[in-house]
Amino acid sequence: MSKVIADISMSLDGYVTARGVDQEHGLGIGGEAIHAWVLEEPRSPVDEAVLAHSFERTGAVVMGRRLYDIVDGPNGWNDDIGYGHDQNQSAAPPCYVVTHEPPAQVRLASRFRFVTEGIAEAIDQARTAAGDKDVVVMGGANVIDQSLAARLVDELRIHLSPLVLGDGTRLFDLVGPTTLVQREVIESPRATHLTYEVVRD
C-alpha cells in the first residue's frame, strides 16, 4: 500500500546540512559527509540495497524550493544524477516542488512540477501521480518538518551518519511532540538506516 515517507540523511547531532549552504555547496561546507553512504565509493552492499529499494518503491517526490534551486542549479542534477543519486534516471519519479512562485526558467523541466498551494496539496498531487508506489518527502528540513507537523507522514526514514557537525540546518525545529514506533534498523559502515512509523493522533 502506498505511504508518505519522509526520508533524509542526518548527522548524529541532528543536522541535515553543514553550515554555508549555497549554489556551490548544496549540502553546506563539508556536508557531503552526511551522505557518505551514497556518495563514497565503493558503496557497501547494504547501502546499495537500501538506496535501490527506496528508488524502486518511490512513485513521486516532494521537495522544497530551496532544495529545488540547488538540484536544478548548474552543480545539481544532470542526465545521470538525480533522485536516488546514480540510479536509472530514465525511471526517476516526478518531483513536486513546494513554492510560493514557480521559477521563470527550469533547466530539467521534465522532472519537476510546481505547487503553490502548500505542502498538503503537493503531497496530494504526488500521491495521485505515485499510484500504488510511495510518496517520498526528501527535503529540505523545512518541508519535512512541515509535513510531520501537519501529520501528513506515515513513515520517517533517517539515514544517520556517524558524524558530528556542530552547526548547520537542523531537523525537527518545527515539529512538536510526535510519537514514533521503531520498525527497522539496518547498519552499514557509513550509516544506520532507521525506519519509524509515525503515530497520528
PDB file of N, CA, C and O in Angstrom, residues 33-76:
ATOM      1  N   ALA A  33      29.693  14.700   3.711  1.00  0.00           N
ATOM      2  CA  ALA A  33      29.945  13.565   4.605  1.00  0.00           C
ATOM      3  C   ALA A  33      28.662  13.001   5.203  1.00  0.00           C
ATOM      4  O   ALA A  33      28.610  11.825   5.570  1.00  0.00           O
ATOM      5  N   ILE A  34      27.613  13.812   5.281  1.00  0.00           N
ATOM      6  CA  ILE A  34      26.321  13.311   5.777  1.00  0.00           C
ATOM      7  C   ILE A  34      25.790  12.228   4.841  1.00  0.00           C
ATOM      8  O   ILE A  34      25.122  11.296   5.276  1.00  0.00           O
ATOM      9  N   HIS A  35      26.107  12.354   3.566  1.00  0.00           N
ATOM     10  CA  HIS A  35      25.625  11.430   2.547  1.00  0.00           C
ATOM     11  C   HIS A  35      26.712  10.455   2.081  1.00  0.00           C
ATOM     12  O   HIS A  35      26.632   9.926   0.968  1.00  0.00           O
ATOM     13  N   ALA A  36      27.701  10.221   2.936  1.00  0.00           N
ATOM     14  CA  ALA A  36      28.791   9.318   2.546  1.00  0.00           C
ATOM     15  C   ALA A  36      28.275   7.933   2.178  1.00  0.00           C
ATOM     16  O   ALA A  36      28.830   7.267   1.302  1.00  0.00           O
ATOM     17  N   TRP A  37      27.188   7.501   2.787  1.00  0.00           N
ATOM     18  CA  TRP A  37      26.641   6.163   2.495  1.00  0.00           C
ATOM     19  C   TRP A  37      26.197   6.040   1.038  1.00  0.00           C
ATOM     20  O   TRP A  37      26.160   4.946   0.478  1.00  0.00           O
ATOM     21  N   VAL A  38      25.898   7.185   0.404  1.00  0.00           N
ATOM     22  CA  VAL A  38      25.522   7.205  -1.016  1.00  0.00           C
ATOM     23  C   VAL A  38      26.693   7.619  -1.896  1.00  0.00           C
ATOM     24  O   VAL A  38      26.924   7.032  -2.958  1.00  0.00           O
ATOM     25  N   LEU A  39      27.451   8.620  -1.458  1.00  0.00           N
ATOM     26  CA  LEU A  39      28.418   9.280  -2.334  1.00  0.00           C
ATOM     27  C   LEU A  39      29.777   8.601  -2.405  1.00  0.00           C
ATOM     28  O   LEU A  39      30.455   8.681  -3.430  1.00  0.00           O
ATOM     29  N   GLU A  40      30.225   7.964  -1.317  1.00  0.00           N
ATOM     30  CA  GLU A  40      31.567   7.396  -1.312  1.00  0.00           C
ATOM     31  C   GLU A  40      31.594   6.037  -1.997  1.00  0.00           C
ATOM     32  O   GLU A  40      30.692   5.225  -1.829  1.00  0.00           O
ATOM     33  N   GLU A  41      32.640   5.816  -2.770  1.00  0.00           N
ATOM     34  CA  GLU A  41      32.825   4.552  -3.487  1.00  0.00           C
ATOM     35  C   GLU A  41      34.002   3.796  -2.895  1.00  0.00           C
ATOM     36  O   GLU A  41      34.976   4.422  -2.472  1.00  0.00           O
ATOM     37  N   PRO A  42      33.948   2.478  -2.864  1.00  0.00           N
ATOM     38  CA  PRO A  42      32.792   1.679  -3.287  1.00  0.00           C
ATOM     39  C   PRO A  42      31.684   1.732  -2.240  1.00  0.00           C
ATOM     40  O   PRO A  42      31.952   1.764  -1.046  1.00  0.00           O
ATOM     41  N   ARG A  43      30.448   1.781  -2.719  1.00  0.00           N
ATOM     42  CA  ARG A  43      29.286   1.775  -1.831  1.00  0.00           C
ATOM     43  C   ARG A  43      29.137   0.378  -1.240  1.00  0.00           C
ATOM     44  O   ARG A  43      29.300  -0.616  -1.934  1.00  0.00           O
ATOM     45  N   SER A  44      28.804   0.292   0.042  1.00  0.00           N
ATOM     46  CA  SER A  44      28.657  -1.022   0.660  1.00  0.00           C
ATOM     47  C   SER A  44      27.417  -1.725   0.099  1.00  0.00           C
ATOM     48  O   SER A  44      26.458  -1.061  -0.321  1.00  0.00           O
ATOM     49  N   PRO A  45      27.406  -3.063   0.056  1.00  0.00           N
ATOM     50  CA  PRO A  45      26.229  -3.788  -0.423  1.00  0.00           C
ATOM     51  C   PRO A  45      24.964  -3.434   0.360  1.00  0.00           C
ATOM     52  O   PRO A  45      23.870  -3.381  -0.206  1.00  0.00           O
ATOM     53  N   VAL A  46      25.104  -3.171   1.657  1.00  0.00           N
ATOM     54  CA  VAL A  46      23.943  -2.796   2.473  1.00  0.00           C
ATOM     55  C   VAL A  46      23.378  -1.457   2.014  1.00  0.00           C
ATOM     56  O   VAL A  46      22.169  -1.306   1.790  1.00  0.00           O
ATOM     57  N   ASP A  47      24.247  -0.466   1.861  1.00  0.00           N
ATOM     58  CA  ASP A  47      23.797   0.856   1.421  1.00  0.00           C
ATOM     59  C   ASP A  47      23.242   0.811  -0.003  1.00  0.00           C
ATOM     60  O   ASP A  47      22.246   1.472  -0.315  1.00  0.00           O
ATOM     61  N   GLU A  48      23.857   0.035  -0.852  1.00  0.00           N
ATOM     62  CA  GLU A  48      23.361  -0.130  -2.223  1.00  0.00           C
ATOM     63  C   GLU A  48      21.943  -0.681  -2.226  1.00  0.00           C
ATOM     64  O   GLU A  48      21.074  -0.211  -2.966  1.00  0.00           O
ATOM     65  N   ALA A  49      21.697  -1.664  -1.377  1.00  0.00           N
ATOM     66  CA  ALA A  49      20.369  -2.285  -1.311  1.00  0.00           C
ATOM     67  C   ALA A  49      19.334  -1.304  -0.769  1.00  0.00           C
ATOM     68  O   ALA A  49      18.201  -1.240  -1.266  1.00  0.00           O
ATOM     69  N   VAL A  50      19.698  -0.519   0.253  1.00  0.00           N
ATOM     70  CA  VAL A  50      18.780   0.479   0.818  1.00  0.00           C
ATOM     71  C   VAL A  50      18.410   1.506  -0.244  1.00  0.00           C
ATOM     72  O   VAL A  50      17.236   1.852  -0.432  1.00  0.00           O
ATOM     73  N   LEU A  51      19.410   2.016  -0.959  1.00  0.00           N
ATOM     74  CA  LEU A  51      19.176   3.033  -1.983  1.00  0.00           C
ATOM     75  C   LEU A  51      18.317   2.484  -3.120  1.00  0.00           C
ATOM     76  O   LEU A  51      17.346   3.122  -3.550  1.00  0.00           O
ATOM     77  N   ALA A  52      18.663   1.301  -3.604  1.00  0.00           N
ATOM     78  CA  ALA A  52      17.932   0.715  -4.734  1.00  0.00           C
ATOM     79  C   ALA A  52      16.485   0.403  -4.363  1.00  0.00           C
ATOM     80  O   ALA A  52      15.569   0.640  -5.157  1.00  0.00           O
ATOM     81  N   HIS A  53      16.251  -0.123  -3.156  1.00  0.00           N
ATOM     82  CA  HIS A  53      14.886  -0.460  -2.734  1.00  0.00           C
ATOM     83  C   HIS A  53      14.025   0.800  -2.623  1.00  0.00           C
ATOM     84  O   HIS A  53      12.871   0.816  -3.074  1.00  0.00           O
ATOM     85  N   SER A  54      14.585   1.850  -2.037  1.00  0.00           N
ATOM     86  CA  SER A  54      13.837   3.103  -1.907  1.00  0.00           C
ATOM     87  C   SER A  54      13.498   3.681  -3.279  1.00  0.00           C
ATOM     88  O   SER A  54      12.362   4.112  -3.524  1.00  0.00           O
ATOM     89  N   PHE A  55      14.462   3.675  -4.197  1.00  0.00           N
ATOM     90  CA  PHE A  55      14.233   4.199  -5.541  1.00  0.00           C
ATOM     91  C   PHE A  55      13.129   3.409  -6.251  1.00  0.00           C
ATOM     92  O   PHE A  55      12.231   3.985  -6.874  1.00  0.00           O
ATOM     93  N   GLU A  56      13.199   2.103  -6.129  1.00  0.00           N
ATOM     94  CA  GLU A  56      12.220   1.235  -6.792  1.00  0.00           C
ATOM     95  C   GLU A  56      10.809   1.454  -6.267  1.00  0.00           C
ATOM     96  O   GLU A  56       9.837   1.374  -7.015  1.00  0.00           O
ATOM     97  N   ARG A  57      10.667   1.749  -4.976  1.00  0.00           N
ATOM     98  CA  ARG A  57       9.354   1.897  -4.354  1.00  0.00           C
ATOM     99  C   ARG A  57       8.772   3.313  -4.488  1.00  0.00           C
ATOM    100  O   ARG A  57       7.614   3.547  -4.171  1.00  0.00           O
ATOM    101  N   THR A  58       9.581   4.276  -4.934  1.00  0.00           N
ATOM    102  CA  THR A  58       9.143   5.667  -4.968  1.00  0.00           C
ATOM    103  C   THR A  58       8.403   5.978  -6.262  1.00  0.00           C
ATOM    104  O   THR A  58       8.937   5.816  -7.356  1.00  0.00           O
ATOM    105  N   GLY A  59       7.159   6.480  -6.114  1.00  0.00           N
ATOM    106  CA  GLY A  59       6.361   6.860  -7.270  1.00  0.00           C
ATOM    107  C   GLY A  59       6.331   8.347  -7.533  1.00  0.00           C
ATOM    108  O   GLY A  59       6.025   8.790  -8.642  1.00  0.00           O
ATOM    109  N   ALA A  60       6.640   9.149  -6.511  1.00  0.00           N
ATOM    110  CA  ALA A  60       6.694  10.605  -6.656  1.00  0.00           C
ATOM    111  C   ALA A  60       7.462  11.173  -5.472  1.00  0.00           C
ATOM    112  O   ALA A  60       7.532  10.569  -4.408  1.00  0.00           O
ATOM    113  N   VAL A  61       8.030  12.366  -5.686  1.00  0.00           N
ATOM    114  CA  VAL A  61       8.883  13.011  -4.692  1.00  0.00           C
ATOM    115  C   VAL A  61       8.339  14.405  -4.418  1.00  0.00           C
ATOM    116  O   VAL A  61       7.852  15.086  -5.329  1.00  0.00           O
ATOM    117  N   VAL A  62       8.437  14.837  -3.152  1.00  0.00           N
ATOM    118  CA  VAL A  62       8.086  16.200  -2.764  1.00  0.00           C
ATOM    119  C   VAL A  62       9.335  16.858  -2.196  1.00  0.00           C
ATOM    120  O   VAL A  62      10.058  16.252  -1.394  1.00  0.00           O
ATOM    121  N   MET A  63       9.595  18.090  -2.625  1.00  0.00           N
ATOM    122  CA  MET A  63      10.752  18.832  -2.110  1.00  0.00           C
ATOM    123  C   MET A  63      10.397  20.301  -1.975  1.00  0.00           C
ATOM    124  O   MET A  63       9.415  20.782  -2.561  1.00  0.00           O
ATOM    125  N   GLY A  64      11.207  21.018  -1.208  1.00  0.00           N
ATOM    126  CA  GLY A  64      11.037  22.452  -1.035  1.00  0.00           C
ATOM    127  C   GLY A  64      11.752  23.249  -2.107  1.00  0.00           C
ATOM    128  O   GLY A  64      12.582  22.731  -2.858  1.00  0.00           O
ATOM    129  N   ARG A  65      11.464  24.539  -2.158  1.00  0.00           N
ATOM    130  CA  ARG A  65      12.021  25.400  -3.196  1.00  0.00           C
ATOM    131  C   ARG A  65      13.526  25.579  -3.047  1.00  0.00           C
ATOM    132  O   ARG A  65      14.264  25.626  -4.032  1.00  0.00           O
ATOM    133  N   ARG A  66      14.023  25.680  -1.807  1.00  0.00           N
ATOM    134  CA  ARG A  66      15.469  25.861  -1.639  1.00  0.00           C
ATOM    135  C   ARG A  66      16.234  24.654  -2.153  1.00  0.00           C
ATOM    136  O   ARG A  66      17.276  24.787  -2.793  1.00  0.00           O
ATOM    137  N   LEU A  67      15.724  23.460  -1.860  1.00  0.00           N
ATOM    138  CA  LEU A  67      16.369  22.250  -2.371  1.00  0.00           C
ATOM    139  C   LEU A  67      16.274  22.207  -3.894  1.00  0.00           C
ATOM    140  O   LEU A  67      17.256  21.882  -4.576  1.00  0.00           O
ATOM    141  N   TYR A  68      15.113  22.545  -4.429  1.00  0.00           N
ATOM    142  CA  TYR A  68      14.962  22.581  -5.891  1.00  0.00           C
ATOM    143  C   TYR A  68      16.000  23.507  -6.525  1.00  0.00           C
ATOM    144  O   TYR A  68      16.628  23.163  -7.535  1.00  0.00           O
ATOM    145  N   ASP A  69      16.188  24.716  -5.966  1.00  0.00           N
ATOM    146  CA  ASP A  69      17.124  25.674  -6.548  1.00  0.00           C
ATOM    147  C   ASP A  69      18.541  25.098  -6.624  1.00  0.00           C
ATOM    148  O   ASP A  69      19.307  25.419  -7.536  1.00  0.00           O
ATOM    149  N   ILE A  70      18.879  24.236  -5.679  1.00  0.00           N
ATOM    150  CA  ILE A  70      20.210  23.607  -5.697  1.00  0.00           C
ATOM    151  C   ILE A  70      20.264  22.480  -6.723  1.00  0.00           C
ATOM    152  O   ILE A  70      21.178  22.418  -7.544  1.00  0.00           O
ATOM    153  N   VAL A  71      19.267  21.582  -6.717  1.00  0.00           N
ATOM    154  CA  VAL A  71      19.349  20.422  -7.614  1.00  0.00           C
ATOM    155  C   VAL A  71      19.117  20.792  -9.074  1.00  0.00           C
ATOM    156  O   VAL A  71      19.587  20.094  -9.966  1.00  0.00           O
ATOM    157  N   ASP A  72      18.418  21.904  -9.341  1.00  0.00           N
ATOM    158  CA  ASP A  72      18.245  22.345 -10.721  1.00  0.00           C
ATOM    159  C   ASP A  72      19.288  23.383 -11.118  1.00  0.00           C
ATOM    160  O   ASP A  72      19.267  23.897 -12.223  1.00  0.00           O
ATOM    161  N   GLY A  73      20.206  23.681 -10.204  1.00  0.00           N
ATOM    162  CA  GLY A  73      21.259  24.647 -10.489  1.00  0.00           C
ATOM    163  C   GLY A  73      22.390  24.035 -11.298  1.00  0.00           C
ATOM    164  O   GLY A  73      22.394  22.832 -11.619  1.00  0.00           O
ATOM    165  N   PRO A  74      23.407  24.832 -11.622  1.00  0.00           N
ATOM    166  CA  PRO A  74      24.492  24.376 -12.500  1.00  0.00           C
ATOM    167  C   PRO A  74      25.315  23.226 -11.928  1.00  0.00           C
ATOM    168  O   PRO A  74      25.896  22.452 -12.677  1.00  0.00           O
ATOM    169  N   ASN A  75      25.374  23.096 -10.611  1.00  0.00           N
ATOM    170  CA  ASN A  75      26.128  21.998  -9.989  1.00  0.00           C
ATOM    171  C   ASN A  75      25.210  20.897  -9.458  1.00  0.00           C
ATOM    172  O   ASN A  75      25.632  20.060  -8.661  1.00  0.00           O
ATOM    173  N   GLY A  76      23.958  20.915  -9.909  1.00  0.00           N
ATOM    174  CA  GLY A  76      22.975  19.976  -9.381  1.00  0.00           C
ATOM    175  C   GLY A  76      22.822  18.731 -10.239  1.00  0.00           C
ATOM    176  O   GLY A  76      23.786  18.205 -10.790  1.00  0.00           O
TER     177      GLY A  76
END
